[in-house]
Amino acid sequence: MEQDLFNWESLRSGIITHGVRIVVILIGSLLAYRMVQFAVRRMEKAVEDDDPTTRSEAEKRAETLGRIMRQVSFVLFSLVAGMLIMREMGFEIGPIIAGAGIAGIAVGFGAQNLVRDIITGFFLLLENQIRVGDIVEIAGKSGLVEAVNLRTTVLRDLEGTVHIVPNGVVDTVTNRTREWS
């Protein structure tokens, strides 16, 4: 009599149980991300005025902060969902998290410029120094601010050239449109 290599019933029930949990994790993280997007859209709409030709200071700030909130929440929800799925698939995530912490310290020493860029970008946003749509001069480059990220600021000059300036090199910001232009 031939013996089954697999216990098909336990395999089927395991796939169903873990598969359902993985789907719930994915749906939950997607819903959480959608809720953040919804909140950001409401924030942006709350500061809109009736003039579609110009953007107010509040509209510029809401757009800039909204972009950052979307990016950070996407990364955060993706990492959390990935770790939960790995745990559901039977991986021990404790050693992975510990290893990531140690690797983070090692990378931190090697990526000091990256850390400086992110910290400077955080303070640029926190202190409301520049926003999308402002005309600024940063690190010897002038132009329209197209994007302010945690790591870089994107400027487009009058000739149409795009300048991507790492936030870590920003020591002086000249904002030509703040509050009155």
Short mmCIF file of C-alpha atoms in Angstrom, two decimals:
data_model
loop_
_atom_site.label_atom_id
_atom_site.label_comp_id
_atom_site.label_asym_id
_atom_site.label_seq_id
_atom_site.Cartn_x
_atom_site.Cartn_y
_atom_site.Cartn_z
CA MET A 1 0.00 0.00 0.00
CA GLU A 2 1.38 3.38 -1.05
CA GLN A 3 1.82 5.95 1.70
CA ASP A 4 0.94 9.60 1.11
CA LEU A 5 3.90 11.92 1.23
CA PHE A 6 1.68 14.81 2.31
CA ASN A 7 -1.12 15.13 4.74
CA TRP A 8 -3.38 16.85 2.24
CA GLU A 9 -6.04 17.80 4.78
CA SER A 10 -3.65 19.69 7.08
CA LEU A 11 -1.98 21.31 4.06
CA ARG A 12 -5.35 22.50 2.74
CA SER A 13 -6.47 23.86 6.12
CA GLY A 14 -3.10 25.60 6.62
CA ILE A 15 -3.33 27.29 3.23
CA ILE A 16 -6.88 28.40 3.94
CA THR A 17 -6.09 29.70 7.43
CA HIS A 18 -2.85 31.49 6.55
CA GLY A 19 -4.15 32.66 3.18
CA VAL A 20 -7.15 34.30 4.80
CA ARG A 21 -4.94 36.01 7.39
CA ILE A 22 -2.56 37.26 4.70
CA VAL A 23 -5.47 38.66 2.70
CA VAL A 24 -6.81 40.37 5.85
CA ILE A 25 -3.36 41.91 6.49
CA LEU A 26 -3.16 43.20 2.91
CA ILE A 27 -6.69 44.60 2.99
CA GLY A 28 -6.11 46.18 6.41
CA SER A 29 -2.90 47.90 5.32
CA LEU A 30 -4.53 49.09 2.08
CA LEU A 31 -7.50 50.49 4.01
CA ALA A 32 -5.19 52.24 6.48
CA TYR A 33 -3.24 53.80 3.60
CA ARG A 34 -6.49 54.88 1.92
CA MET A 35 -7.61 56.50 5.18
CA VAL A 36 -4.38 58.52 5.28
CA GLN A 37 -4.92 59.55 1.64
CA PHE A 38 -8.50 60.56 2.46
CA ALA A 39 -7.36 62.62 5.47
CA VAL A 40 -4.67 64.33 3.37
CA ARG A 41 -7.19 65.17 0.63
CA ARG A 42 -9.56 66.62 3.25
CA MET A 43 -6.71 68.69 4.70
CA GLU A 44 -5.86 70.02 1.23
CA LYS A 45 -9.51 70.80 0.45
CA ALA A 46 -10.00 72.52 3.81
CA VAL A 47 -7.41 75.17 2.94
CA GLU A 48 -8.50 75.71 -0.68
CA ASP A 49 -9.84 79.12 -1.53
CA ASP A 50 -12.07 80.17 -4.43
CA ASP A 51 -9.23 81.48 -6.61
CA PRO A 52 -7.98 78.72 -8.95
CA THR A 53 -5.36 80.98 -10.58
CA THR A 54 -3.15 81.43 -7.51
CA ARG A 55 -2.32 79.25 -4.55
CA SER A 56 -2.30 80.68 -1.05
CA GLU A 57 0.39 80.03 1.51
CA ALA A 58 -1.86 77.52 3.26
CA GLU A 59 -2.53 75.67 -0.02
CA LYS A 60 1.20 75.42 -0.76
CA ARG A 61 1.93 74.13 2.74
CA ALA A 62 -0.92 71.60 2.60
CA GLU A 63 0.32 70.29 -0.76
CA THR A 64 3.89 69.94 0.49
CA LEU A 65 2.92 68.26 3.77
CA GLY A 66 0.39 66.05 1.98
CA ARG A 67 3.04 64.65 -0.35
CA ILE A 68 5.35 63.86 2.56
CA MET A 69 2.54 62.24 4.58
CA ARG A 70 1.59 60.02 1.63
CA GLN A 71 5.17 58.88 1.09
CA VAL A 72 5.90 58.18 4.75
CA SER A 73 2.61 56.34 5.32
CA PHE A 74 3.13 54.18 2.21
CA VAL A 75 6.57 53.08 3.40
CA LEU A 76 5.37 52.53 6.97
CA PHE A 77 2.29 50.48 6.03
CA SER A 78 4.28 48.46 3.49
CA LEU A 79 6.95 47.54 6.05
CA VAL A 80 4.42 46.61 8.73
CA ALA A 81 2.34 44.53 6.31
CA GLY A 82 5.46 42.81 5.00
CA MET A 83 6.61 41.87 8.50
CA LEU A 84 3.16 40.58 9.48
CA ILE A 85 2.94 38.50 6.30
CA MET A 86 6.39 37.06 6.92
CA ARG A 87 5.35 36.12 10.46
CA GLU A 88 2.19 34.51 9.11
CA MET A 89 4.26 32.46 6.68
CA GLY A 90 6.28 31.05 9.56
CA PHE A 91 9.33 33.27 9.52
CA GLU A 92 10.67 34.47 12.85
CA ILE A 93 10.65 38.23 12.53
CA GLY A 94 12.39 38.94 15.86
CA PRO A 95 15.85 38.15 14.49
CA ILE A 96 15.03 40.05 11.31
CA ILE A 97 14.10 43.14 13.30
CA ALA A 98 17.21 42.81 15.47
CA GLY A 99 19.38 42.32 12.39
CA ALA A 100 17.77 45.33 10.74
CA GLY A 101 18.58 47.40 13.83
CA ILE A 102 22.23 46.38 13.73
CA ALA A 103 22.38 46.91 9.97
CA GLY A 104 20.71 50.29 10.49
CA ILE A 105 23.47 51.37 12.85
CA ALA A 106 26.15 50.24 10.39
CA VAL A 107 24.44 51.94 7.46
CA GLY A 108 23.90 55.04 9.61
CA PHE A 109 27.63 55.51 9.98
CA GLY A 110 28.09 55.13 6.24
CA ALA A 111 25.09 57.27 5.34
CA GLN A 112 25.71 60.35 7.42
CA ASN A 113 25.01 62.62 4.45
CA LEU A 114 21.66 60.90 3.89
CA VAL A 115 20.74 61.35 7.55
CA ARG A 116 21.80 65.01 7.40
CA ASP A 117 19.64 65.49 4.27
CA ILE A 118 16.59 63.95 5.96
CA ILE A 119 16.97 65.91 9.19
CA THR A 120 17.44 69.17 7.30
CA GLY A 121 14.43 68.36 5.10
CA PHE A 122 12.35 67.69 8.19
CA PHE A 123 13.22 71.10 9.61
CA LEU A 124 12.64 72.82 6.27
CA LEU A 125 9.10 71.44 6.35
CA LEU A 126 8.56 71.93 10.07
CA GLU A 127 9.66 75.56 10.02
CA ASN A 128 7.65 76.24 6.84
CA GLN A 129 10.67 77.79 5.09
CA ILE A 130 9.70 76.71 1.57
CA ARG A 131 6.67 75.17 -0.08
CA VAL A 132 5.75 73.83 -3.49
CA GLY A 133 5.15 76.81 -5.79
CA ASP A 134 7.57 79.23 -4.09
CA ILE A 135 10.35 80.99 -6.01
CA VAL A 136 13.54 80.41 -4.03
CA GLU A 137 17.31 80.44 -4.13
CA ILE A 138 18.97 77.46 -2.47
CA ALA A 139 22.60 76.36 -2.68
CA GLY A 140 23.30 78.80 -5.52
CA LYS A 141 20.32 77.59 -7.60
CA SER A 142 17.18 79.65 -8.18
CA GLY A 143 13.82 78.52 -9.42
CA LEU A 144 10.28 77.38 -8.78
CA VAL A 145 9.96 74.74 -6.06
CA GLU A 146 8.36 71.69 -7.70
CA ALA A 147 8.80 69.27 -4.80
CA VAL A 148 10.06 69.31 -1.24
CA ASN A 149 10.94 65.84 0.02
CA LEU A 150 12.67 64.79 3.19
CA ARG A 151 15.93 64.22 1.30
CA THR A 152 15.85 66.65 -1.63
CA THR A 153 14.26 69.82 -2.94
CA VAL A 154 13.45 70.01 -6.66
CA LEU A 155 13.74 73.41 -8.39
CA ARG A 156 12.99 74.38 -12.00
CA ASP A 157 14.76 77.51 -13.26
CA LEU A 158 13.60 79.99 -15.93
CA GLU A 159 15.28 77.97 -18.69
CA GLY A 160 13.33 74.86 -17.69
CA THR A 161 16.30 73.07 -16.15
CA VAL A 162 15.48 70.92 -13.12
CA HIS A 163 17.86 71.18 -10.17
CA ILE A 164 17.69 68.52 -7.47
CA VAL A 165 19.30 69.93 -4.34
CA PRO A 166 20.12 67.63 -1.41
CA ASN A 167 18.64 69.24 1.71
CA GLY A 168 21.89 68.70 3.62
CA VAL A 169 23.66 71.39 1.56
CA VAL A 170 21.00 74.01 2.29
CA ASP A 171 22.48 76.60 4.60
CA THR A 172 20.66 79.72 3.39
CA VAL A 173 17.19 79.90 1.86
CA THR A 174 16.08 82.98 -0.05
CA ASN A 175 12.31 82.80 -0.54
CA ARG A 176 11.18 85.44 -3.03
CA THR A 177 7.46 84.68 -2.84
CA ARG A 178 6.72 84.13 0.81
CA GLU A 179 3.44 85.73 1.86
CA TRP A 180 3.23 88.57 -0.65
CA SER A 181 4.16 87.71 -4.24
#
